[in-house]
Short mmCIF file of C-alpha atoms in Angstrom, two decimals:
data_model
loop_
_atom_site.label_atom_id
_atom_site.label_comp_id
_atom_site.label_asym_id
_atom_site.label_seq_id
_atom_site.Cartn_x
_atom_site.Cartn_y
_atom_site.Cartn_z
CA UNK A 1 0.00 0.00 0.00
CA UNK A 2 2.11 2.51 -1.32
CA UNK A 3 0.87 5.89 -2.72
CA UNK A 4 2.32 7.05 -6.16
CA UNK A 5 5.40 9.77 -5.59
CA UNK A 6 3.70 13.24 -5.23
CA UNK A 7 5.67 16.57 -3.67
CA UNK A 8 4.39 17.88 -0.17
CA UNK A 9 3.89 21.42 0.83
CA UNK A 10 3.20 22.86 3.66
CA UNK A 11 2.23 26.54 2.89
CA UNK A 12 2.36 28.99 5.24
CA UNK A 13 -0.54 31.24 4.50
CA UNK A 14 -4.20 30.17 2.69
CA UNK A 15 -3.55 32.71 -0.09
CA UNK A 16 -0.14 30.85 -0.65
CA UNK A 17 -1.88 27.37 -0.41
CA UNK A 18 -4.45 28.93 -2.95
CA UNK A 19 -1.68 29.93 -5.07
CA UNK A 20 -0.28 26.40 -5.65
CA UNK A 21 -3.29 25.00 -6.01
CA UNK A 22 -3.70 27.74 -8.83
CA UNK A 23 -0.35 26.44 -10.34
CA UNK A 24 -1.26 22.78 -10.50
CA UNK A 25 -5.56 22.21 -10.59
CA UNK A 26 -6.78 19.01 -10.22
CA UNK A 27 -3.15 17.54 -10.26
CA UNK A 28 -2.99 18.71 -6.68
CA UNK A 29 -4.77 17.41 -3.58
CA UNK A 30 -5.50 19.20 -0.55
CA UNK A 31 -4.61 17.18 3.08
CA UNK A 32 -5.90 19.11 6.32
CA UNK A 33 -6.35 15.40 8.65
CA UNK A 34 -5.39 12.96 5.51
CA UNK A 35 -8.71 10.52 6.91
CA UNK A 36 -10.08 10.53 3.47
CA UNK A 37 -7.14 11.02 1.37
CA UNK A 38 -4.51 8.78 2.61
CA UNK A 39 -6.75 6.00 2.33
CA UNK A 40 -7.49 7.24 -0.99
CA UNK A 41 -3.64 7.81 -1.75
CA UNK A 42 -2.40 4.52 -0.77
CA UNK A 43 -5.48 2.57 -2.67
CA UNK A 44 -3.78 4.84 -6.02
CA UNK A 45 -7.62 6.12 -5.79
CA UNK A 46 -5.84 9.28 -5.67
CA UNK A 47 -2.69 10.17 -7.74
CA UNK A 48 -1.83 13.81 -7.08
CA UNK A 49 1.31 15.43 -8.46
CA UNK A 50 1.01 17.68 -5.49
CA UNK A 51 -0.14 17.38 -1.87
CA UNK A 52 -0.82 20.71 0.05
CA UNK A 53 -1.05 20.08 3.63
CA UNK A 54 -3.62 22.60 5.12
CA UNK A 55 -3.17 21.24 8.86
CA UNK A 56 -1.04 24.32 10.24
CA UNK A 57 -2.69 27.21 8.50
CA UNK A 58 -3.11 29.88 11.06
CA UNK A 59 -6.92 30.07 12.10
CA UNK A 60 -8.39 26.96 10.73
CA UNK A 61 -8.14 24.66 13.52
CA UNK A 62 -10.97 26.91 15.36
CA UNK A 63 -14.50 27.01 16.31
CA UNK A 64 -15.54 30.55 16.73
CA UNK A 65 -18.97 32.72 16.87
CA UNK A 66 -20.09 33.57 13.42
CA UNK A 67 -23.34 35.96 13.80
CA UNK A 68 -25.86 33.90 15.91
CA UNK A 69 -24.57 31.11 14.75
CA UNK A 70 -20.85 29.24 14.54
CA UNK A 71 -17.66 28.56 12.18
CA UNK A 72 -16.23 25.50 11.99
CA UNK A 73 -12.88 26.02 10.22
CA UNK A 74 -10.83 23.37 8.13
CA UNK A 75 -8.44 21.90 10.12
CA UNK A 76 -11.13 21.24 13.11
CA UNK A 77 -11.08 17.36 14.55
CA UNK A 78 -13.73 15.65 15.02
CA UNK A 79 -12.99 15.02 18.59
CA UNK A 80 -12.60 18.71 18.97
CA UNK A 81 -16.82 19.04 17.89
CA UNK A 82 -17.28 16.66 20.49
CA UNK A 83 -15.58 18.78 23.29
CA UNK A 84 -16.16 22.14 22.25
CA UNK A 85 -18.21 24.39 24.77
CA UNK A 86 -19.61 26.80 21.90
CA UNK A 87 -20.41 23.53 19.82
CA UNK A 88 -22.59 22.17 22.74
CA UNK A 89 -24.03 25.35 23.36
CA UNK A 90 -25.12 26.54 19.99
CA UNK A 91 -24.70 23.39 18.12
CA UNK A 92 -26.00 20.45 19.85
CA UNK A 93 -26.78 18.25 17.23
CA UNK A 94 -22.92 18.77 15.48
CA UNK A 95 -21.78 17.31 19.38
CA UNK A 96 -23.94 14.54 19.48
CA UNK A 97 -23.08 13.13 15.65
CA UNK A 98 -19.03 13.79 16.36
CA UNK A 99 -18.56 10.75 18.66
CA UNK A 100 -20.48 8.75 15.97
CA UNK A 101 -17.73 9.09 13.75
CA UNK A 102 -15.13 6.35 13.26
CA UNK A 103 -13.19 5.64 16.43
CA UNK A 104 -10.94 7.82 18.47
CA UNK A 105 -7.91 7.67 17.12
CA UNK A 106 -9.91 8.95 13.72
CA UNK A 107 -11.77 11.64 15.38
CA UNK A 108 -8.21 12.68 16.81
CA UNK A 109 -6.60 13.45 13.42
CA UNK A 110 -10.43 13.18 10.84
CA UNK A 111 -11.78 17.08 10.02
CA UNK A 112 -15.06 17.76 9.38
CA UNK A 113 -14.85 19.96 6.11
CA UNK A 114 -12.21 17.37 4.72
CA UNK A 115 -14.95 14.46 5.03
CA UNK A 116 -17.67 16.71 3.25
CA UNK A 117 -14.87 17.76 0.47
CA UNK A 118 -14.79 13.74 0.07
CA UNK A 119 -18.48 13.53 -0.59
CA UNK A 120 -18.46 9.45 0.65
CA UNK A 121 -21.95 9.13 0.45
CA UNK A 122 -21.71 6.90 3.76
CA UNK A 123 -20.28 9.83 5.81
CA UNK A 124 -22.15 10.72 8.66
CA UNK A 125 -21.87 15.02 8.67
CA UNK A 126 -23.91 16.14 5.56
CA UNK A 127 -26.93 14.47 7.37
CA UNK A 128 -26.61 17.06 10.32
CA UNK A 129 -24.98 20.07 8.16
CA UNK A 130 -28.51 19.57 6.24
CA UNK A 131 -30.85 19.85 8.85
CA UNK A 132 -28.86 22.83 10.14
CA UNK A 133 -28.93 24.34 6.74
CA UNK A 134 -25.15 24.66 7.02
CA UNK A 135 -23.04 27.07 4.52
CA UNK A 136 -19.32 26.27 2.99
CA UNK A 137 -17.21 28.91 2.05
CA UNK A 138 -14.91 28.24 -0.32
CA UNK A 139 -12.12 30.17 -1.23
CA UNK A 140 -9.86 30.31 -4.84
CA UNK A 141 -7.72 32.36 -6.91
CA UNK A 142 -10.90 34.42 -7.69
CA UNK A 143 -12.05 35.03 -4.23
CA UNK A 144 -14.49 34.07 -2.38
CA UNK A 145 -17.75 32.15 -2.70
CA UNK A 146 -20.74 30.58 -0.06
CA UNK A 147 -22.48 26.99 -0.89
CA UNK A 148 -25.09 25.87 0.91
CA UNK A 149 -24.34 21.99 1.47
CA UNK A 150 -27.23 20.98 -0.49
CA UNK A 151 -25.65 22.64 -3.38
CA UNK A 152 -22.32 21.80 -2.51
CA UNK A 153 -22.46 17.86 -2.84
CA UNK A 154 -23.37 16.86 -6.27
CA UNK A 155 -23.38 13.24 -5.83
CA UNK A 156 -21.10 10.21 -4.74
CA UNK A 157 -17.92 11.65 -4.24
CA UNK A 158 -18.90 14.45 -6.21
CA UNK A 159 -18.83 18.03 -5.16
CA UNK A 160 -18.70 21.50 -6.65
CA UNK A 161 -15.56 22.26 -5.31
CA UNK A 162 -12.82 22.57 -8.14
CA UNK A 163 -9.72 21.80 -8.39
CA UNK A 164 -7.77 25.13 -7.47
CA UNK A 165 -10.10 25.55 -4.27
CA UNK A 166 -9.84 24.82 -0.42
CA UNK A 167 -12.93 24.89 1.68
CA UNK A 168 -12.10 27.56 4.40
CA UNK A 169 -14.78 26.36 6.73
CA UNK A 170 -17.93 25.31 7.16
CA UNK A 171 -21.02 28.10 9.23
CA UNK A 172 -23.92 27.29 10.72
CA UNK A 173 -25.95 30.40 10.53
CA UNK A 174 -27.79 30.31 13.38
CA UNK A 175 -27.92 28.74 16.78
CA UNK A 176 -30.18 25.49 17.57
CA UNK A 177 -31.88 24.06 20.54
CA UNK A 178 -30.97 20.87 22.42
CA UNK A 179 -34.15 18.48 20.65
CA UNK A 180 -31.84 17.02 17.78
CA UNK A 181 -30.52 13.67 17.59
CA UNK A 182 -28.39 11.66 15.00
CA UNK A 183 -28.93 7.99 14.65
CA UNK A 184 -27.19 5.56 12.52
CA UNK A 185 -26.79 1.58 11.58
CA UNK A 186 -23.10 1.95 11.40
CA UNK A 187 -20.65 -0.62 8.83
CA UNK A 188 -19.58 -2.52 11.46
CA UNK A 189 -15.15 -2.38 10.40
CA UNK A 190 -15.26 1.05 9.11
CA UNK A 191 -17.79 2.79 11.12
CA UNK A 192 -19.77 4.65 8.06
CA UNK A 193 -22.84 4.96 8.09
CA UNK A 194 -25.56 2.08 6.25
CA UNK A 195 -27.87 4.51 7.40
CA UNK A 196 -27.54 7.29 9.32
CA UNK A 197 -30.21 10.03 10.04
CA UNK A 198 -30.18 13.43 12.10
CA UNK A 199 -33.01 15.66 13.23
CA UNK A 200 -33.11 19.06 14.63
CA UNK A 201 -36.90 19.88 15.62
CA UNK A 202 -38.43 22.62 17.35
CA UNK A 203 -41.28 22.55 19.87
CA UNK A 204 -44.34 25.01 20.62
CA UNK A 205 -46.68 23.49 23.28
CA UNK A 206 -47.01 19.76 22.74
CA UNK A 207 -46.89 20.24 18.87
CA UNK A 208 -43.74 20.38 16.08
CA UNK A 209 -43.33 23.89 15.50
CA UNK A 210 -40.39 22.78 12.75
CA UNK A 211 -38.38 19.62 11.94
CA UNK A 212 -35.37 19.17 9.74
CA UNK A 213 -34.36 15.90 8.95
CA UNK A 214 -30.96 14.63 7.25
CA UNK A 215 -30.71 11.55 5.95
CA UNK A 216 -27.02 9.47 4.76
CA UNK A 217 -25.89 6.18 3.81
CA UNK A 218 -29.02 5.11 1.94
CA UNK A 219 -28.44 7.15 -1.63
CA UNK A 220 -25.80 8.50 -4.29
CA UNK A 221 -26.13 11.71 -1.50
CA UNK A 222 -27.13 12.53 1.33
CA UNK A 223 -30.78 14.39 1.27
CA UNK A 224 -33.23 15.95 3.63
CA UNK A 225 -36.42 13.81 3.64
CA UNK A 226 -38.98 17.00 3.04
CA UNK A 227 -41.90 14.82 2.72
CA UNK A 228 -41.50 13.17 6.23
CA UNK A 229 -41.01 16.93 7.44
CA UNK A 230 -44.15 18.00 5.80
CA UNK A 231 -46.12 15.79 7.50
CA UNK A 232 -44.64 16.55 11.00
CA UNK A 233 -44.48 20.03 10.81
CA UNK A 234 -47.18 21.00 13.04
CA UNK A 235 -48.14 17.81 14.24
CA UNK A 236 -48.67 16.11 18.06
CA UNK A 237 -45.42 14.09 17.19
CA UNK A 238 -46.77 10.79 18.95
CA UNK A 239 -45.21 7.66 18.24
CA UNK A 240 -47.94 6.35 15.83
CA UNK A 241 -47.84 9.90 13.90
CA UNK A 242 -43.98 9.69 13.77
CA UNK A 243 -44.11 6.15 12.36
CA UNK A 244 -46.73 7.12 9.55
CA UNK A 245 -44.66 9.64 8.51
CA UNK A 246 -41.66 7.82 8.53
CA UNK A 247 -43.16 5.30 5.90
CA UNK A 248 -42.54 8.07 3.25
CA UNK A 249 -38.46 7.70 3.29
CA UNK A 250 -39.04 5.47 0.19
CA UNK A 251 -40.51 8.18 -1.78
CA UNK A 252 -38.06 10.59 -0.44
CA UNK A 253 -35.15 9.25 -3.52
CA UNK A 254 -35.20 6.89 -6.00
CA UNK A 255 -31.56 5.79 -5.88
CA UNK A 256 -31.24 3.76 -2.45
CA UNK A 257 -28.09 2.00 -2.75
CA UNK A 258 -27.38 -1.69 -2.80
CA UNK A 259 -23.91 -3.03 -2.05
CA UNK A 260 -22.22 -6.10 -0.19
CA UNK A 261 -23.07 -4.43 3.40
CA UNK A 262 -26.74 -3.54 2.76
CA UNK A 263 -29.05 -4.23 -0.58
CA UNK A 264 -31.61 -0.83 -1.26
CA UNK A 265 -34.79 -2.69 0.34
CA UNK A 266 -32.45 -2.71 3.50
CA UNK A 267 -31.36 0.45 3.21
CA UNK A 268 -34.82 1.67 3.02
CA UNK A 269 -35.71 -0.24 5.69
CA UNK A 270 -33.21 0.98 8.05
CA UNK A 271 -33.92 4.61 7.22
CA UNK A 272 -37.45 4.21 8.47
CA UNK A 273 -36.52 2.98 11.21
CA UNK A 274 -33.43 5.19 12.02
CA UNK A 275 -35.88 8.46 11.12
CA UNK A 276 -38.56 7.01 13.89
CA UNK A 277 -35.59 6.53 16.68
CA UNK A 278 -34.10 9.77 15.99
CA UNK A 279 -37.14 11.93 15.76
CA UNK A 280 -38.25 10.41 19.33
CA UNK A 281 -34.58 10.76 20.50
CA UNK A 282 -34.85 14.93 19.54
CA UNK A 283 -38.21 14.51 21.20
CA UNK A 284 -36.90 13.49 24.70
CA UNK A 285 -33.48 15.25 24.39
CA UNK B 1 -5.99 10.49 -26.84
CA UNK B 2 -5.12 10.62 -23.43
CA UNK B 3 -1.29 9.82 -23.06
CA UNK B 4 -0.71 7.13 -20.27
CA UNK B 5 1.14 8.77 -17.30
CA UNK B 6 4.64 7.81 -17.60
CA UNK B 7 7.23 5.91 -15.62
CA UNK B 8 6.81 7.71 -12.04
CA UNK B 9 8.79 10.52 -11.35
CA UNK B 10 10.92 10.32 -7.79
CA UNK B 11 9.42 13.11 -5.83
CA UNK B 12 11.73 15.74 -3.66
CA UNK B 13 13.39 14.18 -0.59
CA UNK B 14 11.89 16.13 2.26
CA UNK B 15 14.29 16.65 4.80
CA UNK B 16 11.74 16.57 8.44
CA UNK B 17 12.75 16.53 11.99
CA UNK B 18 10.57 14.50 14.72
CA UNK B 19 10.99 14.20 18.51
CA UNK B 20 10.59 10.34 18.67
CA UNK B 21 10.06 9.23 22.69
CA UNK B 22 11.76 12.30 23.60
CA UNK B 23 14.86 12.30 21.28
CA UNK B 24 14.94 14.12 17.94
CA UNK B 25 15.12 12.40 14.66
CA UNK B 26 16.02 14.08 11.56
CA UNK B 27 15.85 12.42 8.11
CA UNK B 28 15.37 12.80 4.52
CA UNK B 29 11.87 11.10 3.59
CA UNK B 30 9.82 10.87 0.35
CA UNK B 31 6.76 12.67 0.82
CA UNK B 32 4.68 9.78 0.12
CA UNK B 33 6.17 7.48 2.87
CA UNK B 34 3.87 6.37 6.20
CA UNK B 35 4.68 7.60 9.34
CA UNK B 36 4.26 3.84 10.31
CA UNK B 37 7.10 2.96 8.08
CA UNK B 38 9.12 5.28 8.97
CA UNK B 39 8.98 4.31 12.45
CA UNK B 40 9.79 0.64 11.40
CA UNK B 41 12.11 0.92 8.65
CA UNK B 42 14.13 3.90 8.88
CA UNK B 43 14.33 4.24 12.69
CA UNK B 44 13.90 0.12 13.81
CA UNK B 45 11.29 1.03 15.98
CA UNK B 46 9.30 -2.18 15.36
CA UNK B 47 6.85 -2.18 18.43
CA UNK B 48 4.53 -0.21 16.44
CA UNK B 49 2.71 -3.25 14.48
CA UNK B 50 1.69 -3.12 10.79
CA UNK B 51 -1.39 -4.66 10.93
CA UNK B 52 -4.52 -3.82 8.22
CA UNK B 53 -3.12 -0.82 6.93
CA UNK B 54 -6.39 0.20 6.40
CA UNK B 55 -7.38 2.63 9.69
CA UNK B 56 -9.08 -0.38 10.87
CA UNK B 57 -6.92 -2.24 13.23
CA UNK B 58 -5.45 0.67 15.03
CA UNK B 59 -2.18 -2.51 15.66
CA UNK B 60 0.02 0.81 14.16
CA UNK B 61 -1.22 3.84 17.00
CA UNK B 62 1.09 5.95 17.99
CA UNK B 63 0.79 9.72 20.15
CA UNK B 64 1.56 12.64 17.44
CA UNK B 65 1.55 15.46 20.49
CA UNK B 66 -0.87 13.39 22.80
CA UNK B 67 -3.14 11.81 20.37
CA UNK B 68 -3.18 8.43 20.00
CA UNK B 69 -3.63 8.20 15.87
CA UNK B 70 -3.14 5.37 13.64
CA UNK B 71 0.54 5.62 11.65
CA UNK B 72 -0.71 3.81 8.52
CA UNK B 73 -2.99 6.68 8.16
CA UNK B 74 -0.45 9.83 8.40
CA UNK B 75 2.28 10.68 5.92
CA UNK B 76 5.98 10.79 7.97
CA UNK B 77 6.34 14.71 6.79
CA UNK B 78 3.03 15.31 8.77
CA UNK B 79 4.96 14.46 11.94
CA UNK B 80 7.53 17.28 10.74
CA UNK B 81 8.09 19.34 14.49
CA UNK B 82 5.90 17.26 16.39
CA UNK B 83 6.17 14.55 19.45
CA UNK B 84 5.48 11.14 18.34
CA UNK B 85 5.51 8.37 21.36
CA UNK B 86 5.60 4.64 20.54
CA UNK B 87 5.45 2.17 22.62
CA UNK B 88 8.99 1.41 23.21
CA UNK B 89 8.93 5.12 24.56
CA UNK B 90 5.85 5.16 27.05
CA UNK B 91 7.82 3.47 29.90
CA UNK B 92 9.70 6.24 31.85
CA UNK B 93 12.83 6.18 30.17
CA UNK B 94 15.77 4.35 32.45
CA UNK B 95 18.43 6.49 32.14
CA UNK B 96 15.98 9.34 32.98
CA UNK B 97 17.21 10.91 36.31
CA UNK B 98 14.83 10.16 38.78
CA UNK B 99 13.20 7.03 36.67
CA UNK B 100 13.23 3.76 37.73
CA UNK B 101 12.80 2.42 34.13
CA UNK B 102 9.27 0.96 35.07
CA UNK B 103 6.33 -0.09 32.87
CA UNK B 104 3.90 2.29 32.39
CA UNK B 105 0.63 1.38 34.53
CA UNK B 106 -1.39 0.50 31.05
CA UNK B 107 1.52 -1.79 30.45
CA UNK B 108 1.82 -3.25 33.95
CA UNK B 109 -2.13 -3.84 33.66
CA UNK B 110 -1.79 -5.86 30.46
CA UNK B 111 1.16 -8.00 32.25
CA UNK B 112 -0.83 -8.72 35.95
CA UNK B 113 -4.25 -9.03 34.22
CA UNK B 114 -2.94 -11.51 31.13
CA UNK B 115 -4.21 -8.78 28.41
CA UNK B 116 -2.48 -10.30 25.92
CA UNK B 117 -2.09 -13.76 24.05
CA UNK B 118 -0.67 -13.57 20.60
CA UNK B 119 0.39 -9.58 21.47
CA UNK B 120 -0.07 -8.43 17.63
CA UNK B 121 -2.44 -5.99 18.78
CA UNK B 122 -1.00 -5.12 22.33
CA UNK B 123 0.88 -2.15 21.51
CA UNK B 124 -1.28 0.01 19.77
CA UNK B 125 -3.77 -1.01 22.45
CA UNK B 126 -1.95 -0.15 25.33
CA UNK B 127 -1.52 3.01 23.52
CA UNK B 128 -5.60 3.76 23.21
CA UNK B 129 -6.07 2.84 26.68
CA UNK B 130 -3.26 5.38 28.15
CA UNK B 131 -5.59 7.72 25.82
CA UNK B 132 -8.88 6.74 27.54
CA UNK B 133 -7.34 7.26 30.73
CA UNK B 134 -5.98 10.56 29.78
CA UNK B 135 -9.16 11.76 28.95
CA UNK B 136 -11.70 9.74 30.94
CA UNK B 137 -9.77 8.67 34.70
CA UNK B 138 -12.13 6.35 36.20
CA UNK B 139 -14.05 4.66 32.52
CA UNK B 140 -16.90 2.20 33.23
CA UNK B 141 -16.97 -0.67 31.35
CA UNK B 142 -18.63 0.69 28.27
CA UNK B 143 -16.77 3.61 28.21
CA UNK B 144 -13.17 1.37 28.09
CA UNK B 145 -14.70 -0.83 25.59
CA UNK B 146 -15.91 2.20 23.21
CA UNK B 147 -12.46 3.82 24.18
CA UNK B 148 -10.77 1.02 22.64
CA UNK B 149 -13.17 0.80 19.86
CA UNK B 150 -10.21 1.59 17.05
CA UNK B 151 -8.08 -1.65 18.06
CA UNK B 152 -9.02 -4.77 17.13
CA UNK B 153 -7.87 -7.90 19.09
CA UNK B 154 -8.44 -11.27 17.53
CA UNK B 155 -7.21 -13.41 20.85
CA UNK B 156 -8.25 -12.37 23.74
CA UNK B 157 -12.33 -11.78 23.41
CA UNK B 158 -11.14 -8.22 25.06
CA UNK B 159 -12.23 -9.11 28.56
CA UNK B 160 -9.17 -9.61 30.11
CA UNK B 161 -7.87 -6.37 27.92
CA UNK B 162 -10.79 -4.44 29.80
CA UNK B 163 -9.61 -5.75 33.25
CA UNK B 164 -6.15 -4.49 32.49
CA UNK B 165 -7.40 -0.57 32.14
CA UNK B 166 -9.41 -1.22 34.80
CA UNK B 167 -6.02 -2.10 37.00
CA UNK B 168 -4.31 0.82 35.16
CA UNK B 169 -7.12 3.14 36.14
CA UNK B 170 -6.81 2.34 40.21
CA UNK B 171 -3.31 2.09 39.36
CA UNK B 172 -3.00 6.14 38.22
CA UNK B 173 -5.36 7.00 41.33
CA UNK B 174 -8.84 7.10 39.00
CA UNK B 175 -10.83 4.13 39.38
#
């Protein structure tokens, strides 16, 4: 398992990482934790000419207050969402998926915006960053431009990122309450996600004043399941109610996936399922 | 038509320094070689186990400044100016004044509670567990077994590996 020869550089600045990234275009490959591109490298997956290590770039490795909301920059851990106060605080949901994520050693070393520039469509975040109606910026030789994450992942392993990019961070515009849950069937060696699904809802008396729901695994991409939402939204969320609803996941897509670990009838199985437990998890959280 | 890439070009040596269990190394590396090999192959430190080389069995974990990772998974020049601790280097050192050269309590766990059989695993485990400990003192049950969740062991049925952080744990003053 030996990655094809490739030059390392460790720029000191983004505007210099931008600039070789400018130089080279889809012969380079950006590294902030390496979790999805070494794997990728030493599989020959990945054949870069160039390999721009993003990892010590002043100011990425932070969570910080963006507006009402948060910024969750490149080089930010996994393990660090699971610890970090302002996550927990304003970001509930992003704390409770982190531990769900591979194992430690992983989280210690695996970024966030470096698993959503992978697009696996069995990673667990662009379930959550849906819901929340997260927002990448994205930065290039041109300047500056803001994706929301539904536009931002085209498909498996897919995204509109191109080649002479980086992915600055990731904001979630607004704060969130504490009834949100992620739930997920994980693959039992590598810890993705069969089916993984995360739900940020909102209460006003005993009824659903709004519901987001993100669902991975099961598709070519992760999607929010708007019908299921629909029917909640305003509802006495009851267990029979959120189980009715739930039914719908198989109308949500039409391109479940079927592989060794899981055939689409599965899949589609496990999402109902997963959308009942989590919905009842945000429920009693 | 596309032209086939030809014969692989040798990338620029990379000349990186790394404090290895407290001493510092400095070499000339390709860019593209694994901090797990370089461990092994250019410095002989062969405690740290080549195992999947996948990120599965976590047989390879070292600390990179404190955090237990998995080598296979991390390029050498990513350890450039950082603190890398194997296991031959979690053991106060000997000659250390003040040391007595004894096993770390992890390691003295695994020994008095028979963590081990075949031992494949047993490094990069003891490393996870002094993590766990680091972060969580006094782990119940699930917590250890969730702690160790990124090292496989195909022996052992992990019960008695359990027991030994459990022994480290009242060991360090925790459980």
């Amino acid at each position: 398992m030996i990655p094809v020869a490739f030059d390392y550089h460790r720029p000191r600045t983004l505007e210099e990482a931008v600039d070789i990234l400018r130089q080279y275009g889809d012969e380079a490959k950006v590294l902030a934790g390496g979790h999805s591109l070494i794997p990728a490298l030493k599989l020959r997956l990945a054949a870069p000419k160039v390999v721009v290590d993003i990892s010590r770039l002043p100011g990425l490795s932070e969570v910080r207050r963006s507006g009402s909301g948060l910024s969750i920059g490149a080089g930010v851990t996994h393990h660090q969402l699971m610890v970090d106060p302002l996550i927990a605080k304003l970001c509930p949901l992003i704390a409770r998926t982190a531990p769900e994520i591979g194992d430690v050693q992983v989280r210690n070393l695996g970024t966030l915006v470096g698993s959503i520039c992978h697009a696996d469509p069995a990673a667990d975040w662009p379930a959550p960053l849906l819901a929340l109606e997260a927002q990448v910026v994205i930065v290039g030789p041109e300047g500056e431009r803001t994706l929301h994450i539904n536009e931002f992942i085209e498909g498996m392993l897919t995204t509109r990122l191109a080649g002479h990019e980086i992915v600055r961070e990731v904001v979630i515009p607004r704060a969130y309450p504490a009834s949100c849950a992620y739930k997920k069937i994980r693959q039992s060696a590598s810890g993705f996600a069969i089916a993984g699904v995360a739900v940020q809802l909102e209460k006003k008396n005993r009824k659903c004043s709004s519901i987001a729901i993100g669902v991975t695994g099961v598709a070519q991409r992760a999607f929010r399941a708007r019908l299921i939402e629909k029917s909640l939204q305003g509802a006495e969320l009851d267990e029979k109610t959120i189980a009715q609803a739930a039914r719908q996941v198989t109308e949500e897509v039409n391109d479940f996936l079927s592989d060794l670990h899981a055939s689409a009838a599965y899949r589609a199985a496990l999402a109902q399922v997963l959308v009942q437990r989590a919905v009842l998890a945000a429920l009693a959280a | 038509m596309p032209m086939p890439r030809s014969t692989p070009s040798l990338s620029k040596k990379l000349a990186i320094s790394v404090t290895v269990n407290g001493g510092e190394v400095r070499r000339e590396v390709e860019p593209r070689l694994l901090l797990l090999h370089f461990l092994r192959d250019e410095l002989g430190l062969t405690g740290t186990h080549c195992g999947c080389e996948t990120s599965i069995c976590g047989a390879c974990t070292v600390f990179l400044d404190g955090r237990a990772v998995k080598s296979c998974t991390l390029l050498a020049a990513q350890a450039d100016r950082r603190q890398i601790t194997t296991i031959e280097g979690l053991a106060a050192p000997a000659h250390q004044p003040g040391s007595s050269g004894k096993l770390h309590p992890v390691q003295e766990g695994f020994w008095e509670c028979h963590g081990l059989q075949c031992g494949f695993c047993t490094p990069g485990m003891i490393i996870s567990a002094a993590q766990l400990l680091e972060r969580a003192p006094n782990p119940s049950e699930e917590e250890i077994r969730r702690g160790l969740e990124g090292n496989l062991c195909r022996c052992t049925g992990y019960q008695h590996i359990v027991e030994a952080v459990r022994y480290a744990a009242r060991k360090l003053g925790g459980g």
